[in-house]
Amino acid sequence: MRSPWFKKISIVFGPRPPLNWLLLCVVIVLLLVALLGSSSSSALKSVTSVAKSDTYRKLKQQATNDYLELRTLSAGANRIEVSLCGKDRENYVPCYNVSANLLAGFKDGEEFDRHCEVLQDRQHCLVRPPKDYKIPLNWPTGRDVIWSANVKLSKDQFLSSGTRTKRLMLVEENQISFHSDDGTDDVQDYSHLIAEMIGLTSDTEFHQAGVRTVLDIGCGFGSFGSHLLSLNIMAVCVAAYELMGSQVQLALERGLPAIIGNFISRQLPFPSLAYDMIHCSQCGIVWDDKDGLFLIEVDRMLKPGGYFVLTSQISRQYGSSVNPKKGSMSTPIEEFAQNVCWNLLAEQEETFIWQKTTDALCYTSSRQKKVPLCKGEDTQPYYHPLSHCINGKNSKRWNPIQNRSSGSLSSTKLEIHGVHPEDFFEDLEFWRASLRNYWTLLSPLIFSDHPKRPGDEDPLAPYNMVRNVMDMNAHFGGLNAVLLEARKSVWVMNVVPMGAQDTLALILDQGFAGVWHDWCEPFPTYPRTYDLLHANGLLSHIASQGCSMIDLLFEMDRILRPEGWVILSDKLGPIEKARSLAIQIRWEARVIDLENGSDQRLLLCQKPFLRK
Ligand SMILES: *[C@@H]1O[C@H](CO)[C@@H](O)[C@H](O)[C@H]1NC(C)=O
Ligand SMILES: *[C@@H]1O[C@H](CO)[C@@H](O)[C@H](O)[C@H]1NC(C)=O
Ligand SMILES: *[C@@H]1O[C@H](CO)[C@@H](O)[C@H](O)[C@H]1NC(C)=O
């Protein structure tokens, strides 16, 4: 006798109440929250570290800000300025405007880097899909076949229509198909080759050898990553912003993890000791440039005992084969590799594999002192300039990948991350319950007032209803963990916002994808790349950071595909404000009261398919 959870929910606002009345309610609630906030430490979970009086001051400030912002909203015809962007913004990624960067004085390659500071007025317009855009096919079909109108290809790529290109892509009529895993393809051979080179008999043994996460720099059309995913390895593609034929856009369109990132002047937004393998196949980076600075960045992100795999037509001149005498410093890259304590494991054809040392003392042995050790460890890692020194050596997380125990996180492991096991497992339990609720909500029926909402008799949303999920405030990665547990066919981009508890290393150590990000800025991805955006407590968090909720919602609209879903969970105040904005940017929106006695609310939204 199961009483469905959603029958218990009450939809808080049906027809819209007069705005003045609503305004008054919200302000009263906010003030109450503010007053109670000084005595209740749970009132603002995301800023628990702030002293009580400080919390009180902040909340009061916030209540005032919210009131003012709401009043602005209600002024005029209760509307913010919402227009549709022009056709030139169909594939718009903010912060990568080369001409604007050049005007701002960036040069020597830095004009291709991400520069959000150059972004002046953040235009509030809705990015529209290209003509002929179609909703992507569900996983796993969508991995191998995409709609060609959905991505922006270059002329060359289109010219290859009808023939199999080097990058294993076939363009037909309105579809692009990719090589599937049929056991006879080049990607699989390549993966086997790498496995053999690191001493395994097959690539199915990567896992046992400690390789669970791979950073794939410049992933082509994502086929290598797709193969690794099929081996249960989390492969994240990182590549530069490209105006056309973007590797990141293609990978995401196929439902493969990817993010825009550069090796130019700043570190990638990942912690030290993050990946088990870093892979570059013709990725276009000149590794011996800038005194090996890019190799030092690779070293920073690699876990001890991890592998750097380089495949390149020119890697022959990189490797030591030019001079067969072992250990001779014949080429710059080999010399750099030795300086950072990497061991050239194997070379074959155009592929070279180095292994990072497992011995932290290696860096201090006399032979290696050419690259100094960093003074502090990873103090301000986001937007940190590339460093000329070795990072991570003194980390408590220094543990060779070969020593990793299998199975779930142990208590000792959690304590290394500064997390109490009880907190972690309680959090997981909370997400188990939440996911069950969420999944019943993912139905357009939820927006209809009459005659019925989803009920017992309605089937649940299918397991592959969404593929690319972003948890915008991921905390321990609990939502990701329970989605996998429940065998949903998703991968999750776990975002750890700046200013929140830094749990990114813990997320990555669970074998998940994750990244640091400042939500006051746009996210480094193409439009329409996520199927579901989830954020618990993010609205309160960005308010405490002093950022604009309007900017945030427009950005969410940009990165969400048409008919994609949004689940926001927060306190009543921010949720009401977000609802008012969501409606103005034309999302379907519902506030859901969990009726458990708290002022926590869910805001469930769906983005419409705007065709013109
Ligand atoms: C890029 O910057 C230039 C110069 O500031 C500007 O004219 C142009 O509109 C910008 N492009 C986009 C897509 O924002
Ligand atoms: C890894 O395992 C090896 C063999 O069991 C052991 O000798 C070594 O001390 C371990 N290294 C670390 C850092 O735990
Ligand atoms: C009610 O549910 C919310 C979110 O689902 C949770 O954060 C909160 O702790 C719960 N409150 C109570 C009193 O159980």
XYZ file of C-alpha atoms and ligand atoms in Angstrom:
654
model
C 0.000 0.000 0.000
C 2.393 2.631 -1.267
C 1.209 6.158 -1.116
C 3.018 8.033 -3.813
C 5.235 10.784 -2.588
C 4.031 13.431 -4.981
C 0.436 13.111 -3.825
C 1.683 14.524 -0.582
C 3.304 17.469 -2.197
C 1.251 20.531 -2.462
C 1.827 22.861 -5.288
C 2.355 26.062 -3.471
C 1.296 28.536 -6.055
C -1.314 27.702 -8.623
C -2.710 30.837 -10.202
C -0.395 33.720 -9.511
C -1.307 35.804 -6.487
C -1.107 39.559 -6.908
C 2.542 40.532 -6.908
C 2.301 43.055 -4.109
C 0.838 40.442 -1.865
C 3.512 37.991 -2.866
C 6.192 40.579 -2.308
C 4.936 41.248 1.157
C 4.877 37.543 2.010
C 8.372 36.974 0.731
C 9.744 39.940 2.608
C 8.052 38.836 5.805
C 9.379 35.335 5.424
C 12.854 36.620 4.652
C 12.841 38.849 7.686
C 11.654 35.976 9.843
C 14.394 33.791 8.449
C 16.862 36.549 9.145
C 15.688 36.900 12.748
C 15.657 33.182 13.367
C 18.965 32.874 11.582
C 20.828 34.295 14.517
C 19.647 31.480 16.753
C 19.426 28.614 14.317
C 22.708 27.505 12.840
C 21.021 25.424 10.185
C 19.302 28.442 8.726
C 22.031 28.987 6.206
C 23.912 25.794 5.825
C 26.228 27.021 3.126
C 27.800 29.651 5.311
C 28.107 27.744 8.558
C 31.657 28.938 8.946
C 30.535 32.511 9.318
C 30.255 33.663 12.888
C 26.701 34.067 14.185
C 26.531 37.829 14.262
C 28.041 37.852 10.816
C 25.429 35.421 9.586
C 22.732 37.635 10.973
C 24.144 40.707 9.309
C 24.459 38.859 6.002
C 20.938 37.519 6.140
C 19.551 40.921 6.882
C 21.537 42.338 4.023
C 20.305 39.545 1.811
C 16.700 40.120 2.778
C 17.097 43.750 1.830
C 18.773 42.916 -1.469
C 16.111 40.417 -2.332
C 13.441 42.936 -1.525
C 15.082 45.526 -3.725
C 15.594 43.088 -6.563
C 12.007 41.920 -6.315
C 10.801 45.494 -6.307
C 12.815 46.124 -9.459
C 11.211 43.072 -10.939
C 7.757 44.177 -10.046
C 8.342 47.669 -11.354
C 7.488 48.171 -15.005
C 5.139 45.555 -16.294
C 6.494 43.042 -13.764
C 9.100 42.143 -16.316
C 12.817 41.942 -16.776
C 14.054 42.623 -20.252
C 13.960 39.227 -21.964
C 14.713 39.078 -25.648
C 15.882 36.351 -27.965
C 19.532 36.425 -29.020
C 20.432 36.816 -32.652
C 21.408 33.960 -34.901
C 25.090 34.789 -34.343
C 24.737 33.554 -30.763
C 23.428 30.105 -31.580
C 26.672 28.564 -30.404
C 27.659 31.343 -28.059
C 30.180 30.622 -25.324
C 30.847 33.703 -23.187
C 34.415 34.666 -22.189
C 36.038 33.439 -25.416
C 35.800 36.484 -27.654
C 39.227 36.667 -29.309
C 38.745 40.079 -30.881
C 37.570 41.538 -27.595
C 40.533 39.888 -25.832
C 42.960 41.375 -28.350
C 41.367 44.783 -27.856
C 41.840 44.319 -24.119
C 45.540 43.794 -24.737
C 45.919 40.025 -24.413
C 48.515 38.550 -26.739
C 51.010 35.703 -27.215
C 48.251 33.127 -27.238
C 46.494 34.511 -24.174
C 43.818 35.988 -26.417
C 42.560 32.423 -26.875
C 42.251 31.912 -23.144
C 39.092 32.352 -21.108
C 38.664 36.011 -20.121
C 35.406 36.688 -18.370
C 36.709 40.040 -17.146
C 36.467 41.264 -20.762
C 32.816 40.312 -20.894
C 31.119 43.645 -20.409
C 27.395 43.922 -20.381
C 25.959 40.492 -19.875
C 23.172 40.683 -22.372
C 20.020 39.124 -21.095
C 18.917 37.314 -24.176
C 17.878 33.723 -24.673
C 20.163 31.691 -26.899
C 18.086 29.954 -29.539
C 18.807 26.598 -31.135
C 19.861 26.502 -34.787
C 17.247 25.922 -37.431
C 16.566 22.188 -37.772
C 17.784 21.501 -34.242
C 16.404 18.218 -32.928
C 16.282 16.807 -29.424
C 19.238 14.380 -29.119
C 18.494 10.663 -29.241
C 18.492 8.825 -25.959
C 21.516 7.010 -24.611
C 23.053 4.772 -25.855
C 21.780 5.399 -29.405
C 22.694 9.059 -29.064
C 26.327 8.131 -28.424
C 26.720 6.799 -31.947
C 24.285 8.932 -33.916
C 23.744 12.668 -33.563
C 21.784 15.251 -35.575
C 24.117 17.228 -37.788
C 22.084 20.420 -37.387
C 22.786 20.345 -33.644
C 26.520 20.973 -33.917
C 28.511 23.478 -35.861
C 30.939 21.757 -38.196
C 33.583 23.288 -40.384
C 33.558 23.097 -44.171
C 36.291 20.452 -44.176
C 34.297 18.248 -41.887
C 31.276 18.509 -44.132
C 33.376 17.867 -47.225
C 34.227 14.513 -45.768
C 30.567 13.549 -46.116
C 30.067 9.997 -47.164
C 33.584 8.866 -46.432
C 34.990 7.693 -43.181
C 37.286 10.389 -41.949
C 40.414 9.895 -39.972
C 38.439 10.784 -36.909
C 35.883 8.057 -37.495
C 32.918 10.170 -38.400
C 30.378 9.596 -41.111
C 28.157 12.451 -42.226
C 24.906 11.432 -43.861
C 21.850 13.448 -44.729
C 20.845 14.940 -41.383
C 22.821 12.622 -39.135
C 26.385 12.011 -38.128
C 27.285 8.517 -37.062
C 30.328 7.428 -35.148
C 32.106 4.172 -34.971
C 30.429 1.946 -32.461
C 32.153 -0.539 -30.249
C 31.908 -3.504 -32.564
C 35.191 -5.056 -31.576
C 37.053 -4.392 -34.773
C 37.769 -0.729 -34.732
C 40.882 1.367 -34.535
C 40.004 2.883 -31.202
C 39.870 -0.508 -29.574
C 43.208 -1.499 -31.099
C 44.684 1.720 -29.813
C 43.324 1.136 -26.324
C 44.796 -2.389 -26.369
C 48.119 -1.000 -27.456
C 48.197 1.369 -24.473
C 47.239 -1.452 -22.119
C 50.047 -3.619 -23.445
C 52.537 -0.813 -23.204
C 51.851 -0.438 -19.488
C 52.240 -4.174 -19.024
C 48.639 -5.416 -19.095
C 47.353 -8.171 -21.330
C 44.162 -6.306 -22.239
C 42.496 -2.944 -21.749
C 39.849 -4.615 -19.613
C 42.565 -4.714 -16.934
C 42.924 -0.927 -16.713
C 40.738 -0.953 -13.642
C 42.810 -3.516 -11.777
C 45.903 -1.507 -12.642
C 44.388 1.471 -10.821
C 43.251 3.457 -13.863
C 39.731 4.703 -13.154
C 39.841 8.312 -14.309
C 41.346 9.709 -17.485
C 41.737 13.290 -18.626
C 41.627 13.234 -22.406
C 43.196 16.387 -23.781
C 41.780 17.190 -27.189
C 39.461 14.269 -27.671
C 38.697 14.489 -31.397
C 35.155 13.233 -31.701
C 35.311 11.521 -28.343
C 35.609 7.947 -29.561
C 38.509 7.018 -27.285
C 36.632 8.390 -24.292
C 33.515 6.548 -25.373
C 35.476 3.300 -25.453
C 36.959 3.976 -22.010
C 33.486 4.665 -20.594
C 32.407 1.261 -21.857
C 35.239 -0.146 -19.714
C 33.795 1.693 -16.724
C 36.524 4.329 -16.751
C 35.557 7.973 -16.304
C 37.160 9.788 -19.229
C 36.706 13.552 -19.287
C 37.517 15.447 -22.447
C 39.106 18.850 -22.113
C 39.771 20.946 -25.198
C 40.117 24.545 -26.233
C 37.178 26.660 -27.315
C 36.637 26.185 -31.038
C 34.330 28.277 -33.152
C 33.504 25.345 -35.430
C 33.849 21.599 -35.226
C 34.341 21.820 -31.493
C 35.541 18.621 -29.886
C 33.814 19.560 -26.636
C 30.512 20.275 -28.352
C 30.632 17.001 -30.271
C 31.557 14.936 -27.234
C 28.755 16.441 -25.151
C 26.270 16.038 -27.970
C 27.158 12.334 -27.896
C 26.601 12.234 -24.139
C 30.289 12.045 -23.270
C 31.859 14.094 -20.443
C 33.649 17.196 -21.727
C 34.533 20.737 -20.766
C 36.325 23.661 -22.389
C 39.808 24.202 -20.970
C 43.141 25.541 -22.138
C 46.806 24.929 -21.673
C 47.824 28.541 -22.122
C 48.583 30.488 -19.005
C 46.485 29.094 -16.198
C 46.046 25.800 -14.420
C 43.029 23.729 -15.315
C 40.283 23.893 -12.659
C 41.201 20.554 -11.100
C 43.129 19.843 -7.897
C 46.568 18.295 -7.728
C 46.732 14.486 -7.843
C 43.416 14.283 -9.675
C 43.746 11.798 -12.556
C 45.097 8.290 -13.058
C 45.929 8.864 -16.705
C 46.285 11.902 -18.904
C 46.059 11.299 -22.606
C 46.979 13.438 -25.591
C 46.612 12.150 -29.108
C 47.539 14.811 -31.653
C 46.164 17.299 -29.156
C 48.069 20.225 -30.585
C 49.969 21.182 -27.448
C 53.663 21.858 -27.900
C 54.847 20.067 -24.820
C 58.440 21.236 -24.849
C 57.360 24.869 -25.115
C 57.794 27.307 -22.205
C 60.450 25.246 -20.417
C 58.117 22.302 -19.998
C 55.503 24.347 -18.144
C 52.650 22.299 -19.619
C 54.315 19.052 -18.551
C 54.592 20.386 -15.018
C 50.836 21.038 -15.145
C 50.261 17.460 -16.295
C 52.473 16.275 -13.461
C 50.436 18.310 -10.982
C 47.169 16.695 -12.038
C 48.500 13.142 -12.267
C 48.235 10.847 -9.297
C 51.428 9.120 -8.165
C 52.098 6.141 -10.431
C 49.724 7.612 -13.028
C 50.390 7.620 -16.746
C 50.931 10.286 -19.353
C 50.145 8.902 -22.802
C 51.306 10.941 -25.772
C 50.548 9.988 -29.350
C 51.781 12.242 -32.049
C 53.380 12.075 -35.425
C 56.102 14.247 -34.061
C 56.507 12.364 -30.800
C 59.308 10.410 -32.447
C 61.440 13.484 -32.141
C 60.181 13.924 -28.580
C 61.205 10.484 -27.409
C 64.590 9.058 -26.674
C 64.649 6.824 -29.733
C 66.703 9.387 -31.604
C 69.471 8.527 -29.244
C 69.172 4.899 -28.227
C 71.465 5.244 -25.241
C 69.130 4.831 -22.316
C 68.857 7.751 -19.991
C 70.622 10.125 -22.298
C 69.010 13.491 -22.437
C 68.588 13.622 -26.132
C 65.498 15.769 -26.467
C 63.925 18.526 -24.426
C 60.775 16.598 -23.624
C 62.733 13.624 -22.347
C 64.820 15.937 -20.245
C 61.717 17.627 -18.794
C 60.174 14.245 -18.099
C 63.230 13.233 -16.097
C 63.224 16.508 -14.212
C 59.712 15.831 -12.960
C 60.581 12.222 -12.073
C 58.697 10.513 -14.861
C 59.840 7.199 -16.183
C 59.524 6.454 -19.898
C 57.719 3.113 -19.685
C 57.377 2.281 -23.336
C 57.312 3.686 -26.823
C 55.781 2.162 -29.867
C 54.994 3.592 -33.236
C 53.896 7.116 -32.445
C 52.890 6.499 -28.845
C 54.952 7.246 -25.746
C 53.964 6.444 -22.190
C 55.542 7.974 -19.121
C 54.754 7.030 -15.556
C 54.795 9.538 -12.729
C 56.910 8.523 -9.765
C 55.322 6.817 -6.771
C 58.154 8.013 -4.583
C 57.676 11.543 -3.295
C 61.328 11.630 -2.283
C 62.341 11.411 -5.919
C 61.804 15.141 -6.303
C 64.391 15.969 -3.707
C 67.103 13.633 -4.948
C 70.034 15.620 -6.238
C 69.539 14.720 -9.891
C 66.036 16.165 -10.033
C 66.439 19.533 -8.405
C 66.045 21.410 -11.666
C 62.334 21.813 -11.041
C 61.816 23.303 -7.572
C 59.071 22.199 -5.199
C 56.215 24.611 -4.627
C 56.225 26.386 -1.290
C 52.575 26.128 -0.365
C 50.266 23.454 -1.642
C 47.403 24.517 -3.890
C 46.361 27.515 -1.867
C 44.176 29.340 -4.399
C 43.785 26.805 -7.135
C 41.113 28.455 -9.300
C 42.510 30.733 -12.011
C 45.961 29.997 -10.698
C 48.742 30.795 -13.180
C 50.673 27.777 -14.435
C 53.425 27.147 -11.949
C 57.054 26.331 -12.536
C 57.229 24.187 -9.434
C 56.169 20.687 -8.402
C 52.869 20.491 -6.542
C 51.242 17.760 -4.508
C 54.333 16.113 -3.054
C 53.361 16.792 0.546
C 49.697 16.055 0.071
C 47.988 13.621 2.401
C 46.460 12.242 -0.761
C 49.833 11.070 -2.067
C 48.976 7.427 -2.682
C 50.094 5.494 -5.750
C 47.183 4.431 -7.958
C 48.504 0.889 -7.890
C 47.964 0.839 -4.104
C 44.366 1.936 -4.293
C 42.030 -0.405 -2.495
C 39.064 -1.458 -4.530
C 35.488 -0.915 -3.472
C 33.933 2.083 -1.799
C 35.613 4.817 0.153
C 37.032 3.658 3.449
C 36.760 5.704 6.610
C 40.493 6.388 6.582
C 40.191 7.662 3.053
C 37.384 9.994 4.030
C 39.375 11.318 6.938
C 42.240 12.120 4.590
C 39.736 14.399 2.868
C 38.749 15.915 6.198
C 35.276 14.399 6.042
C 33.609 12.532 8.896
C 32.383 9.143 7.688
C 29.003 9.676 9.416
C 28.473 12.944 7.540
C 29.360 11.294 4.286
C 27.065 8.305 4.677
C 24.222 10.382 6.063
C 24.514 12.604 3.023
C 24.341 9.550 0.769
C 21.196 8.351 2.532
C 19.616 11.764 2.056
C 20.323 11.615 -1.676
C 18.895 8.126 -1.999
C 15.572 9.439 -0.750
C 15.797 12.636 -2.799
C 16.514 10.800 -6.029
C 13.387 8.688 -5.657
C 11.435 11.916 -5.330
C 13.149 13.639 -8.202
C 12.576 10.823 -10.602
C 8.833 10.915 -10.054
C 8.875 14.631 -10.839
C 10.493 14.306 -14.254
C 7.279 14.282 -16.191
C 5.647 17.159 -18.046
C 2.434 16.143 -16.266
C 3.765 17.836 -13.182
C 3.067 21.206 -14.780
C -0.545 20.536 -15.593
C -3.101 21.571 -13.012
C -5.846 19.401 -14.411
C -7.014 16.815 -14.453
C -4.232 14.811 -12.897
C -0.603 14.797 -11.920
C 1.658 11.781 -12.206
C 0.207 9.004 -10.137
C 0.899 5.462 -9.123
C -0.491 4.190 -12.374
C 1.938 6.255 -14.448
C 5.238 4.659 -15.333
C 8.381 6.295 -13.956
C 10.586 8.294 -16.269
C 12.801 5.833 -18.163
C 16.337 5.218 -16.890
C 17.778 6.960 -19.949
C 15.550 9.989 -19.886
C 18.546 12.250 -19.258
C 22.225 11.687 -19.993
C 24.305 14.818 -19.356
C 23.604 15.934 -15.807
C 25.203 18.824 -13.989
C 25.148 19.031 -10.228
C 25.896 22.706 -9.843
C 26.671 22.498 -6.128
C 27.789 18.923 -5.761
C 29.090 18.822 -2.167
C 30.308 15.203 -1.707
C 28.976 14.033 -5.071
C 26.081 12.227 -3.390
C 23.601 12.759 -6.203
C 26.100 11.280 -8.675
C 26.649 8.277 -6.423
C 22.956 7.460 -6.055
C 22.208 8.005 -9.752
C 24.770 5.326 -10.553
C 23.486 3.111 -7.765
C 20.008 3.379 -9.267
C 21.467 2.456 -12.672
C 20.392 5.596 -14.448
C 22.327 6.008 -17.661
C 23.805 9.354 -16.728
C 27.153 10.909 -16.122
C 27.355 13.920 -13.825
C 29.487 17.032 -14.067
C 29.972 17.703 -10.356
C 30.639 21.379 -9.856
C 32.194 22.633 -6.642
C 31.456 26.360 -6.456
C 34.099 28.784 -5.304
C 33.518 29.693 -1.702
C 31.782 26.399 -0.875
C 33.510 23.622 1.053
C 36.202 22.292 -1.257
C 35.203 18.696 -1.854
C 36.457 18.337 -5.420
C 39.304 15.958 -4.615
C 36.862 13.719 -2.755
C 34.513 13.754 -5.757
C 37.284 12.868 -8.188
C 38.581 10.148 -5.875
C 35.200 8.445 -6.183
C 35.861 8.143 -9.901
C 33.432 10.932 -10.841
C 33.825 13.934 -13.129
C 34.120 17.275 -11.424
C 35.401 20.803 -11.675
C 35.757 24.005 -9.707
C 33.688 26.895 -10.916
C 32.734 30.391 -9.904
C 29.010 30.731 -10.538
C 29.313 34.495 -10.805
C 30.732 33.672 -14.242
C 29.492 31.686 -17.246
C 30.309 27.981 -17.346
C 32.888 26.860 -19.939
C 30.587 24.847 -22.152
C 28.567 25.225 -25.350
C 24.855 26.011 -25.419
C 22.375 23.112 -25.077
C 24.899 20.669 -23.647
C 23.115 19.470 -20.485
C 19.849 17.591 -20.097
C 19.375 18.234 -16.397
C 20.736 20.927 -14.113
C 20.502 20.327 -10.396
C 21.456 22.718 -7.636
C 20.958 22.296 -3.947
C 21.541 25.473 -1.964
C 23.211 27.265 -4.861
C 20.773 30.181 -4.928
C 21.574 30.999 -1.301
C 25.245 30.471 -1.997
C 25.535 32.875 -4.923
C 23.543 35.448 -2.969
C 26.124 35.172 -0.183
C 28.803 35.715 -2.858
C 26.977 38.811 -4.054
C 26.243 37.487 -7.544
C 23.199 37.982 -9.670
C 20.509 35.351 -9.801
C 19.318 36.774 -13.103
C 22.719 36.157 -14.707
C 22.742 32.658 -13.273
C 19.342 31.704 -14.669
C 20.134 33.066 -18.118
C 23.353 31.072 -18.064
C 21.468 27.951 -17.030
C 19.087 28.536 -19.897
C 22.028 28.770 -22.299
C 23.618 25.487 -21.298
C 20.368 23.562 -20.988
C 19.036 21.810 -24.055
C 15.473 22.503 -25.185
C 13.028 20.468 -23.089
C 15.781 19.971 -20.526
C 15.066 19.959 -16.801
C 16.072 22.060 -13.817
C 15.783 21.072 -10.182
C 16.593 23.756 -7.659
C 16.393 23.118 -3.969
C 16.652 25.978 -1.544
C 14.916 28.092 1.051
C 11.526 29.547 0.277
C 12.822 33.085 -0.337
C 15.347 32.394 -3.075
C 13.072 29.752 -4.580
C 10.219 32.201 -4.967
C 12.507 34.728 -6.546
C 13.897 32.104 -8.924
C 10.375 31.043 -9.838
C 9.413 34.541 -10.763
C 12.493 34.786 -13.010
C 12.057 31.294 -14.442
C 8.596 32.159 -15.672
C 9.898 35.281 -17.325
C 12.523 33.335 -19.238
C 9.646 31.110 -20.320
C 10.411 27.988 -18.345
C 7.607 25.886 -17.030
C 8.026 26.142 -13.293
C 6.535 24.594 -10.174
C 7.343 25.184 -6.558
C 7.081 22.010 -4.542
C 6.698 21.926 -0.795
C 8.131 18.781 0.709
C 5.897 19.360 3.733
C 8.403 18.081 6.211
C 8.167 21.138 8.403
C 11.082 23.064 6.961
C 11.087 26.096 4.691
C 13.026 24.093 2.123
C 11.369 24.057 -1.295
C 11.995 22.510 -4.667
C 11.653 24.435 -7.874
C 11.135 22.159 -10.815
C 11.449 23.675 -14.282
C 11.489 22.635 -17.877
C 12.938 24.732 -20.661
C 10.687 25.049 -23.686
C 11.735 24.376 -27.257
C 11.758 27.907 -28.655
C 11.755 27.618 -32.383
C 11.724 31.273 -33.235
C 33.251 40.187 -29.477
O 33.879 41.404 -29.184
C 33.729 42.382 -30.196
C 34.606 43.551 -29.837
O 34.378 43.978 -28.518
C 32.250 42.730 -30.314
O 32.069 43.697 -31.332
C 31.465 41.469 -30.645
O 30.088 41.738 -30.642
C 31.749 40.380 -29.621
N 31.119 39.155 -30.057
C 30.246 38.489 -29.308
C 29.681 37.248 -29.898
O 29.926 38.863 -28.202
C 52.272 0.840 -1.966
O 52.322 -0.567 -1.892
C 53.640 -1.086 -1.815
C 53.568 -2.620 -1.894
O 52.507 -3.098 -1.151
C 54.294 -0.599 -0.518
O 55.613 -1.077 -0.430
C 54.326 0.916 -0.531
O 54.827 1.417 0.689
C 52.933 1.482 -0.760
N 53.068 2.922 -0.935
C 52.346 3.812 -0.262
C 52.660 5.233 -0.501
O 51.453 3.474 0.495
C 13.142 18.658 4.916
O 13.673 18.337 3.637
C 14.765 19.149 3.252
C 15.157 18.852 1.837
O 14.572 17.739 1.326
C 15.925 18.905 4.204
O 17.049 19.680 3.855
C 15.472 19.264 5.606
O 16.499 18.961 6.509
C 14.204 18.521 5.994
N 13.733 19.086 7.237
C 13.251 18.359 8.235
C 12.769 19.090 9.445
O 13.204 17.142 8.160
